[in-house]
PDB file of N, CA and C in Angstrom:
ATOM      1  N   MET N  16      75.295  68.238  46.161  1.00 46.00           N
ATOM      2  CA  MET N  16      76.487  67.508  46.509  1.00 46.00           C
ATOM      3  C   MET N  16      76.369  67.089  47.975  1.00 46.00           C
ATOM      4  N   THR N  17      76.496  65.804  48.249  1.00 52.00           N
ATOM      5  CA  THR N  17      76.294  65.324  49.615  1.00 52.00           C
ATOM      6  C   THR N  17      77.577  65.249  50.413  1.00 52.00           C
ATOM      7  N   GLY N  18      78.714  64.964  49.790  1.00 55.00           N
ATOM      8  CA  GLY N  18      79.975  64.839  50.517  1.00 55.00           C
ATOM      9  C   GLY N  18      80.786  66.111  50.434  1.00 55.00           C
ATOM     10  N   ALA N  19      81.504  66.395  51.489  1.00 59.00           N
ATOM     11  CA  ALA N  19      82.351  67.587  51.504  1.00 59.00           C
ATOM     12  C   ALA N  19      83.672  67.268  50.824  1.00 59.00           C
ATOM     13  N   ILE N  20      84.131  68.190  50.017  1.00 57.00           N
ATOM     14  CA  ILE N  20      85.421  68.037  49.356  1.00 57.00           C
ATOM     15  C   ILE N  20      86.422  68.895  50.123  1.00 57.00           C
ATOM     16  N   ILE N  21      87.507  68.275  50.554  1.00 56.00           N
ATOM     17  CA  ILE N  21      88.534  69.016  51.276  1.00 56.00           C
ATOM     18  C   ILE N  21      89.626  69.366  50.279  1.00 56.00           C
ATOM     19  N   MET N  22      89.858  70.629  50.096  1.00 57.00           N
ATOM     20  CA  MET N  22      90.846  71.112  49.154  1.00 57.00           C
ATOM     21  C   MET N  22      92.249  70.868  49.686  1.00 57.00           C
ATOM     22  N   PRO N  23      93.240  70.693  48.785  1.00 54.00           N
ATOM     23  CA  PRO N  23      94.618  70.441  49.231  1.00 54.00           C
ATOM     24  C   PRO N  23      95.163  71.505  50.171  1.00 54.00           C
ATOM     25  N   GLU N  24      94.815  72.787  49.938  1.00 62.00           N
ATOM     26  CA  GLU N  24      95.346  73.828  50.812  1.00 62.00           C
ATOM     27  C   GLU N  24      94.782  73.701  52.229  1.00 62.00           C
ATOM     28  N   ILE N  25      93.545  73.209  52.355  1.00 84.00           N
ATOM     29  CA  ILE N  25      92.968  72.995  53.675  1.00 84.00           C
ATOM     30  C   ILE N  25      93.680  71.831  54.358  1.00 84.00           C
ATOM     31  N   LEU N  26      93.941  70.765  53.612  1.00 86.00           N
ATOM     32  CA  LEU N  26      94.682  69.631  54.172  1.00 86.00           C
ATOM     33  C   LEU N  26      96.076  70.059  54.607  1.00 86.00           C
ATOM     34  N   CYS N  27      96.696  70.906  53.817  1.00 87.00           N
ATOM     35  CA  CYS N  27      98.026  71.401  54.158  1.00 87.00           C
ATOM     36  C   CYS N  27      97.983  72.180  55.463  1.00 87.00           C
ATOM     37  N   GLN N  28      96.973  73.022  55.615  1.00 91.00           N
ATOM     38  CA  GLN N  28      96.827  73.796  56.851  1.00 91.00           C
ATOM     39  C   GLN N  28      96.594  72.871  58.040  1.00 91.00           C
ATOM     40  N   GLN N  29      95.739  71.878  57.861  1.00 91.00           N
ATOM     41  CA  GLN N  29      95.472  70.930  58.940  1.00 91.00           C
ATOM     42  C   GLN N  29      96.734  70.171  59.322  1.00 91.00           C
ATOM     43  N   ALA N  30      97.486  69.741  58.318  1.00 92.00           N
ATOM     44  CA  ALA N  30      98.711  68.987  58.579  1.00 92.00           C
ATOM     45  C   ALA N  30      99.715  69.845  59.352  1.00 92.00           C
ATOM     46  N   LEU N  31      99.919  71.069  58.908  1.00 93.00           N
ATOM     47  CA  LEU N  31     100.869  71.956  59.586  1.00 93.00           C
ATOM     48  C   LEU N  31     100.408  72.249  61.010  1.00 93.00           C
ATOM     49  N   GLU N  32      99.119  72.506  61.174  1.00 94.00           N
ATOM     50  CA  GLU N  32      98.588  72.782  62.506  1.00 94.00           C
ATOM     51  C   GLU N  32      98.800  71.587  63.440  1.00 94.00           C
ATOM     52  N   ARG N  33      98.523  70.395  62.960  1.00 94.00           N
ATOM     53  CA  ARG N  33      98.706  69.200  63.796  1.00 94.00           C
ATOM     54  C   ARG N  33     100.158  68.990  64.168  1.00 94.00           C
ATOM     55  N   VAL N  34     101.062  69.214  63.216  1.00 95.00           N
ATOM     56  CA  VAL N  34     102.487  69.063  63.498  1.00 95.00           C
ATOM     57  C   VAL N  34     102.920  70.065  64.565  1.00 95.00           C
ATOM     58  N   LEU N  35     102.517  71.322  64.418  1.00 95.00           N
ATOM     59  CA  LEU N  35     102.934  72.349  65.380  1.00 95.00           C
ATOM     60  C   LEU N  35     102.310  72.115  66.757  1.00 95.00           C
ATOM     61  N   ILE N  36     101.071  71.690  66.801  1.00 94.00           N
ATOM     62  CA  ILE N  36     100.438  71.388  68.092  1.00 94.00           C
ATOM     63  C   ILE N  36     101.148  70.212  68.754  1.00 94.00           C
ATOM     64  N   TYR N  37     101.443  69.187  67.977  1.00 92.00           N
ATOM     65  CA  TYR N  37     102.143  68.021  68.515  1.00 92.00           C
ATOM     66  C   TYR N  37     103.501  68.424  69.085  1.00 92.00           C
ATOM     67  N   LEU N  38     104.253  69.207  68.323  1.00 92.00           N
ATOM     68  CA  LEU N  38     105.570  69.643  68.794  1.00 92.00           C
ATOM     69  C   LEU N  38     105.462  70.493  70.054  1.00 92.00           C
ATOM     70  N   GLY N  39     104.511  71.428  70.062  1.00 92.00           N
ATOM     71  CA  GLY N  39     104.320  72.271  71.245  1.00 92.00           C
ATOM     72  C   GLY N  39     103.956  71.453  72.465  1.00 92.00           C
ATOM     73  N   ASP N  40     103.066  70.469  72.290  1.00 90.00           N
ATOM     74  CA  ASP N  40     102.673  69.608  73.409  1.00 90.00           C
ATOM     75  C   ASP N  40     103.824  68.721  73.875  1.00 90.00           C
ATOM     76  N   ASP N  41     104.764  68.442  72.960  1.00 88.00           N
ATOM     77  CA  ASP N  41     105.923  67.616  73.303  1.00 88.00           C
ATOM     78  C   ASP N  41     107.037  68.445  73.946  1.00 88.00           C
ATOM     79  N   GLY N  42     106.811  69.748  74.085  1.00 87.00           N
ATOM     80  CA  GLY N  42     107.790  70.599  74.760  1.00 87.00           C
ATOM     81  C   GLY N  42     108.807  71.244  73.840  1.00 87.00           C
ATOM     82  N   VAL N  43     108.610  71.125  72.539  1.00 88.00           N
ATOM     83  CA  VAL N  43     109.529  71.739  71.585  1.00 88.00           C
ATOM     84  C   VAL N  43     109.183  73.218  71.465  1.00 88.00           C
ATOM     85  N   ALA N  44     110.192  74.076  71.566  1.00 90.00           N
ATOM     86  CA  ALA N  44     109.974  75.513  71.409  1.00 90.00           C
ATOM     87  C   ALA N  44     109.649  75.798  69.944  1.00 90.00           C
ATOM     88  N   LEU N  45     108.562  76.511  69.702  1.00 92.00           N
ATOM     89  CA  LEU N  45     108.135  76.803  68.339  1.00 92.00           C
ATOM     90  C   LEU N  45     108.825  78.070  67.831  1.00 92.00           C
ATOM     91  N   THR N  46     110.091  77.911  67.509  1.00 94.00           N
ATOM     92  CA  THR N  46     110.896  79.010  66.987  1.00 94.00           C
ATOM     93  C   THR N  46     110.709  79.103  65.474  1.00 94.00           C
ATOM     94  N   THR N  47     111.323  80.110  64.881  1.00 95.00           N
ATOM     95  CA  THR N  47     111.271  80.264  63.428  1.00 95.00           C
ATOM     96  C   THR N  47     111.870  79.044  62.741  1.00 95.00           C
ATOM     97  N   ASP N  48     112.988  78.551  63.254  1.00 95.00           N
ATOM     98  CA  ASP N  48     113.622  77.370  62.662  1.00 95.00           C
ATOM     99  C   ASP N  48     112.745  76.131  62.784  1.00 95.00           C
ATOM    100  N   THR N  49     112.076  75.983  63.920  1.00 93.00           N
ATOM    101  CA  THR N  49     111.170  74.849  64.101  1.00 93.00           C
ATOM    102  C   THR N  49     110.028  74.920  63.108  1.00 93.00           C
ATOM    103  N   CYS N  50     109.470  76.093  62.922  1.00 95.00           N
ATOM    104  CA  CYS N  50     108.362  76.257  61.974  1.00 95.00           C
ATOM    105  C   CYS N  50     108.811  75.988  60.545  1.00 95.00           C
ATOM    106  N   ARG N  51     110.013  76.420  60.207  1.00 95.00           N
ATOM    107  CA  ARG N  51     110.536  76.148  58.861  1.00 95.00           C
ATOM    108  C   ARG N  51     110.714  74.647  58.650  1.00 95.00           C
ATOM    109  N   GLN N  52     111.215  73.966  59.660  1.00 95.00           N
ATOM    110  CA  GLN N  52     111.397  72.516  59.568  1.00 95.00           C
ATOM    111  C   GLN N  52     110.037  71.829  59.432  1.00 95.00           C
ATOM    112  N   ALA N  53     109.035  72.310  60.157  1.00 95.00           N
ATOM    113  CA  ALA N  53     107.683  71.754  60.050  1.00 95.00           C
ATOM    114  C   ALA N  53     107.120  71.983  58.648  1.00 95.00           C
ATOM    115  N   LEU N  54     107.378  73.145  58.083  1.00 94.00           N
ATOM    116  CA  LEU N  54     106.929  73.419  56.714  1.00 94.00           C
ATOM    117  C   LEU N  54     107.606  72.483  55.714  1.00 94.00           C
ATOM    118  N   ARG N  55     108.900  72.211  55.924  1.00 95.00           N
ATOM    119  CA  ARG N  55     109.603  71.268  55.043  1.00 95.00           C
ATOM    120  C   ARG N  55     109.007  69.868  55.157  1.00 95.00           C
ATOM    121  N   LEU N  56     108.664  69.479  56.370  1.00 94.00           N
ATOM    122  CA  LEU N  56     108.038  68.176  56.589  1.00 94.00           C
ATOM    123  C   LEU N  56     106.726  68.076  55.813  1.00 94.00           C
ATOM    124  N   VAL N  57     105.884  69.085  55.922  1.00 94.00           N
ATOM    125  CA  VAL N  57     104.593  69.082  55.231  1.00 94.00           C
ATOM    126  C   VAL N  57     104.806  69.122  53.722  1.00 94.00           C
ATOM    127  N   GLU N  58     105.754  69.913  53.264  1.00 94.00           N
ATOM    128  CA  GLU N  58     106.034  69.993  51.828  1.00 94.00           C
ATOM    129  C   GLU N  58     106.475  68.644  51.274  1.00 94.00           C
ATOM    130  N   THR N  59     107.348  67.962  51.982  1.00 93.00           N
ATOM    131  CA  THR N  59     107.813  66.647  51.544  1.00 93.00           C
ATOM    132  C   THR N  59     106.660  65.651  51.518  1.00 93.00           C
ATOM    133  N   SER N  60     105.821  65.689  52.532  1.00 92.00           N
ATOM    134  CA  SER N  60     104.668  64.784  52.572  1.00 92.00           C
ATOM    135  C   SER N  60     103.686  65.088  51.447  1.00 92.00           C
ATOM    136  N   MET N  61     103.506  66.364  51.121  1.00 90.00           N
ATOM    137  CA  MET N  61     102.602  66.735  50.027  1.00 90.00           C
ATOM    138  C   MET N  61     103.158  66.284  48.687  1.00 90.00           C
ATOM    139  N   ALA N  62     104.479  66.260  48.538  1.00 90.00           N
ATOM    140  CA  ALA N  62     105.086  65.803  47.286  1.00 90.00           C
ATOM    141  C   ALA N  62     104.782  64.325  47.045  1.00 90.00           C
ATOM    142  N   GLN N  63     104.508  63.585  48.118  1.00 88.00           N
ATOM    143  CA  GLN N  63     104.161  62.167  48.008  1.00 88.00           C
ATOM    144  C   GLN N  63     102.679  61.983  47.722  1.00 88.00           C
ATOM    145  N   GLY N  64     101.927  63.058  47.732  1.00 81.00           N
ATOM    146  CA  GLY N  64     100.495  63.008  47.460  1.00 81.00           C
ATOM    147  C   GLY N  64      99.731  63.752  48.537  1.00 81.00           C
ATOM    148  N   ALA N  65      98.744  64.525  48.117  1.00 75.00           N
ATOM    149  CA  ALA N  65      97.976  65.342  49.061  1.00 75.00           C
ATOM    150  C   ALA N  65      96.625  64.693  49.337  1.00 75.00           C
ATOM    151  N   GLY N  66      96.622  63.410  49.659  1.00 80.00           N
ATOM    152  CA  GLY N  66      95.366  62.719  49.943  1.00 80.00           C
ATOM    153  C   GLY N  66      94.852  63.014  51.334  1.00 80.00           C
ATOM    154  N   GLN N  67      93.728  62.403  51.657  1.00 84.00           N
ATOM    155  CA  GLN N  67      93.093  62.612  52.964  1.00 84.00           C
ATOM    156  C   GLN N  67      94.005  62.241  54.124  1.00 84.00           C
ATOM    157  N   ASP N  68      94.991  61.369  53.877  1.00 86.00           N
ATOM    158  CA  ASP N  68      95.860  60.913  54.958  1.00 86.00           C
ATOM    159  C   ASP N  68      97.076  61.819  55.161  1.00 86.00           C
ATOM    160  N   LEU N  69      97.108  62.978  54.531  1.00 90.00           N
ATOM    161  CA  LEU N  69      98.256  63.887  54.641  1.00 90.00           C
ATOM    162  C   LEU N  69      98.584  64.244  56.093  1.00 90.00           C
ATOM    163  N   PRO N  70      97.625  64.689  56.917  1.00 90.00           N
ATOM    164  CA  PRO N  70      97.985  65.010  58.307  1.00 90.00           C
ATOM    165  C   PRO N  70      98.578  63.815  59.059  1.00 90.00           C
ATOM    166  N   ALA N  71      98.027  62.636  58.846  1.00 91.00           N
ATOM    167  CA  ALA N  71      98.546  61.440  59.524  1.00 91.00           C
ATOM    168  C   ALA N  71      99.959  61.104  59.051  1.00 91.00           C
ATOM    169  N   ARG N  72     100.211  61.244  57.756  1.00 92.00           N
ATOM    170  CA  ARG N  72     101.558  60.981  57.244  1.00 92.00           C
ATOM    171  C   ARG N  72     102.564  61.973  57.802  1.00 92.00           C
ATOM    172  N   CYS N  73     102.146  63.222  57.975  1.00 93.00           N
ATOM    173  CA  CYS N  73     103.042  64.227  58.555  1.00 93.00           C
ATOM    174  C   CYS N  73     103.401  63.861  59.992  1.00 93.00           C
ATOM    175  N   ILE N  74     102.410  63.443  60.760  1.00 92.00           N
ATOM    176  CA  ILE N  74     102.678  63.051  62.155  1.00 92.00           C
ATOM    177  C   ILE N  74     103.593  61.829  62.187  1.00 92.00           C
ATOM    178  N   ASP N  75     103.372  60.882  61.279  1.00 92.00           N
ATOM    179  CA  ASP N  75     104.234  59.695  61.212  1.00 92.00           C
ATOM    180  C   ASP N  75     105.667  60.051  60.848  1.00 92.00           C
ATOM    181  N   SER N  76     105.867  61.152  60.124  1.00 91.00           N
ATOM    182  CA  SER N  76     107.211  61.561  59.694  1.00 91.00           C
ATOM    183  C   SER N  76     107.957  62.396  60.722  1.00 91.00           C
ATOM    184  N   LEU N  77     107.312  62.763  61.802  1.00 92.00           N
ATOM    185  CA  LEU N  77     107.951  63.634  62.802  1.00 92.00           C
ATOM    186  C   LEU N  77     109.309  63.130  63.285  1.00 92.00           C
ATOM    187  N   PRO N  78     109.474  61.831  63.585  1.00 90.00           N
ATOM    188  CA  PRO N  78     110.795  61.381  64.065  1.00 90.00           C
ATOM    189  C   PRO N  78     111.915  61.591  63.045  1.00 90.00           C
ATOM    190  N   ASP N  79     111.585  61.684  61.758  1.00 89.00           N
ATOM    191  CA  ASP N  79     112.597  61.915  60.735  1.00 89.00           C
ATOM    192  C   ASP N  79     113.079  63.367  60.711  1.00 89.00           C
ATOM    193  N   TYR N  80     112.303  64.273  61.278  1.00 89.00           N
ATOM    194  CA  TYR N  80     112.619  65.699  61.224  1.00 89.00           C
ATOM    195  C   TYR N  80     112.961  66.315  62.580  1.00 89.00           C
ATOM    196  N   PHE N  81     112.452  65.733  63.651  1.00 87.00           N
ATOM    197  CA  PHE N  81     112.625  66.321  64.979  1.00 87.00           C
ATOM    198  C   PHE N  81     113.046  65.251  65.981  1.00 87.00           C
ATOM    199  N   GLU N  82     113.873  65.651  66.936  1.00 82.00           N
ATOM    200  CA  GLU N  82     114.219  64.753  68.024  1.00 82.00           C
ATOM    201  C   GLU N  82     113.121  64.821  69.059  1.00 82.00           C
ATOM    202  N   ARG N  83     112.678  63.667  69.487  1.00 73.00           N
ATOM    203  CA  ARG N  83     111.594  63.602  70.471  1.00 73.00           C
ATOM    204  C   ARG N  83     112.175  63.668  71.870  1.00 73.00           C
ATOM    205  N   SER N  84     111.426  64.238  72.785  1.00 68.00           N
ATOM    206  CA  SER N  84     111.872  64.266  74.173  1.00 68.00           C
ATOM    207  C   SER N  84     111.758  62.850  74.740  1.00 68.00           C
ATOM    208  N   CYS N  85     112.640  62.542  75.643  1.00 66.00           N
ATOM    209  CA  CYS N  85     112.687  61.199  76.229  1.00 66.00           C
ATOM    210  C   CYS N  85     112.264  61.268  77.686  1.00 66.00           C
ATOM    211  N   ASP N  86     111.025  61.624  77.915  1.00 63.00           N
ATOM    212  CA  ASP N  86     110.517  61.660  79.276  1.00 63.00           C
ATOM    213  C   ASP N  86     110.268  60.239  79.748  1.00 63.00           C
ATOM    214  N   SER N  87     110.754  59.953  80.930  1.00 66.00           N
ATOM    215  CA  SER N  87     110.503  58.622  81.473  1.00 66.00           C
ATOM    216  C   SER N  87     109.301  58.700  82.408  1.00 66.00           C
ATOM    217  N   ILE N  88     108.581  57.622  82.471  1.00 68.00           N
ATOM    218  CA  ILE N  88     107.423  57.550  83.348  1.00 68.00           C
ATOM    219  C   ILE N  88     107.922  57.193  84.745  1.00 68.00           C
ATOM    220  N   PRO N  89     107.622  57.996  85.751  1.00 70.00           N
ATOM    221  CA  PRO N  89     108.117  57.710  87.094  1.00 70.00           C
ATOM    222  C   PRO N  89     107.468  56.449  87.661  1.00 70.00           C
ATOM    223  N   ASP N  90     108.189  55.825  88.596  1.00 70.00           N
ATOM    224  CA  ASP N  90     107.642  54.659  89.289  1.00 70.00           C
ATOM    225  C   ASP N  90     106.451  55.092  90.123  1.00 70.00           C
ATOM    226  N   CYS N  91     105.513  54.167  90.284  1.00 66.00           N
ATOM    227  CA  CYS N  91     104.345  54.484  91.099  1.00 66.00           C
ATOM    228  C   CYS N  91     104.746  54.521  92.573  1.00 66.00           C
ATOM    229  N   SER N  92     104.055  55.308  93.301  1.00 72.00           N
ATOM    230  CA  SER N  92     104.369  55.432  94.716  1.00 72.00           C
ATOM    231  C   SER N  92     103.068  55.483  95.482  1.00 72.00           C
ATOM    232  N   PRO N  93     102.831  54.711  96.452  1.00 71.00           N
ATOM    233  CA  PRO N  93     103.633  53.564  96.902  1.00 71.00           C
ATOM    234  C   PRO N  93     103.573  52.434  95.884  1.00 71.00           C
ATOM    235  N   PRO N  94     104.506  51.480  95.988  1.00 69.00           N
ATOM    236  CA  PRO N  94     104.528  50.390  95.016  1.00 69.00           C
ATOM    237  C   PRO N  94     103.222  49.588  95.053  1.00 69.00           C
ATOM    238  N   LEU N  95     102.774  49.153  93.886  1.00 68.00           N
ATOM    239  CA  LEU N  95     101.560  48.359  93.805  1.00 68.00           C
ATOM    240  C   LEU N  95     101.839  46.934  94.272  1.00 68.00           C
ATOM    241  N   LYS N  96     100.875  46.360  94.994  1.00 71.00           N
ATOM    242  CA  LYS N  96     100.991  44.977  95.431  1.00 71.00           C
ATOM    243  C   LYS N  96      99.785  44.223  94.912  1.00 71.00           C
ATOM    244  N   ARG N  97     100.032  43.015  94.462  1.00 71.00           N
ATOM    245  CA  ARG N  97      98.952  42.215  93.934  1.00 71.00           C
ATOM    246  C   ARG N  97      98.132  41.673  95.089  1.00 71.00           C
ATOM    247  N   GLY N  98      96.831  41.656  94.931  1.00 73.00           N
ATOM    248  CA  GLY N  98      95.966  41.163  95.984  1.00 73.00           C
ATOM    249  C   GLY N  98      94.709  40.553  95.430  1.00 73.00           C
ATOM    250  N   HIS N  99      93.823  40.132  96.312  1.00 69.00           N
ATOM    251  CA  HIS N  99      92.556  39.578  95.877  1.00 69.00           C
ATOM    252  C   HIS N  99      91.502  39.968  96.920  1.00 69.00           C
ATOM    253  N   ILE N 100      90.251  39.759  96.574  1.00 74.00           N
ATOM    254  CA  ILE N 100      89.184  40.142  97.499  1.00 74.00           C
ATOM    255  C   ILE N 100      88.471  38.921  98.069  1.00 74.00           C
ATOM    256  N   GLY N 101      89.099  37.769  98.031  1.00 70.00           N
ATOM    257  CA  GLY N 101      88.553  36.602  98.697  1.00 70.00           C
ATOM    258  C   GLY N 101      87.745  35.650  97.852  1.00 70.00           C
ATOM    259  N   TYR N 102      87.706  35.840  96.546  1.00 69.00           N
ATOM    260  CA  TYR N 102      86.981  34.887  95.687  1.00 69.00           C
ATOM    261  C   TYR N 102      87.769  33.592  95.607  1.00 69.00           C
ATOM    262  N   GLU N 103      87.055  32.480  95.608  1.00 63.00           N
ATOM    263  CA  GLU N 103      87.748  31.195  95.426  1.00 63.00           C
ATOM    264  C   GLU N 103      87.199  30.461  94.255  1.00 63.00           C
TER     265      GLU N 103
END
């Protein structure tokens, strides 16, 4: 057999891991309730099909299950000024 077969339970683990890593990196506290909500997200996505795109579909569904932090990007300091190096 030349190609690797990824079993649904492995995809499920990958999907859950990616969701939890994404949430943790976004500053969401990984509490019991957060983990349960992440499990519900993965379960709902698996009900739609456990194909290779399961982890990506779970990440795409995050806004439906969790509120995202609204970090704003600070202004640059000092302000950028447009310039040139003398080409004509």
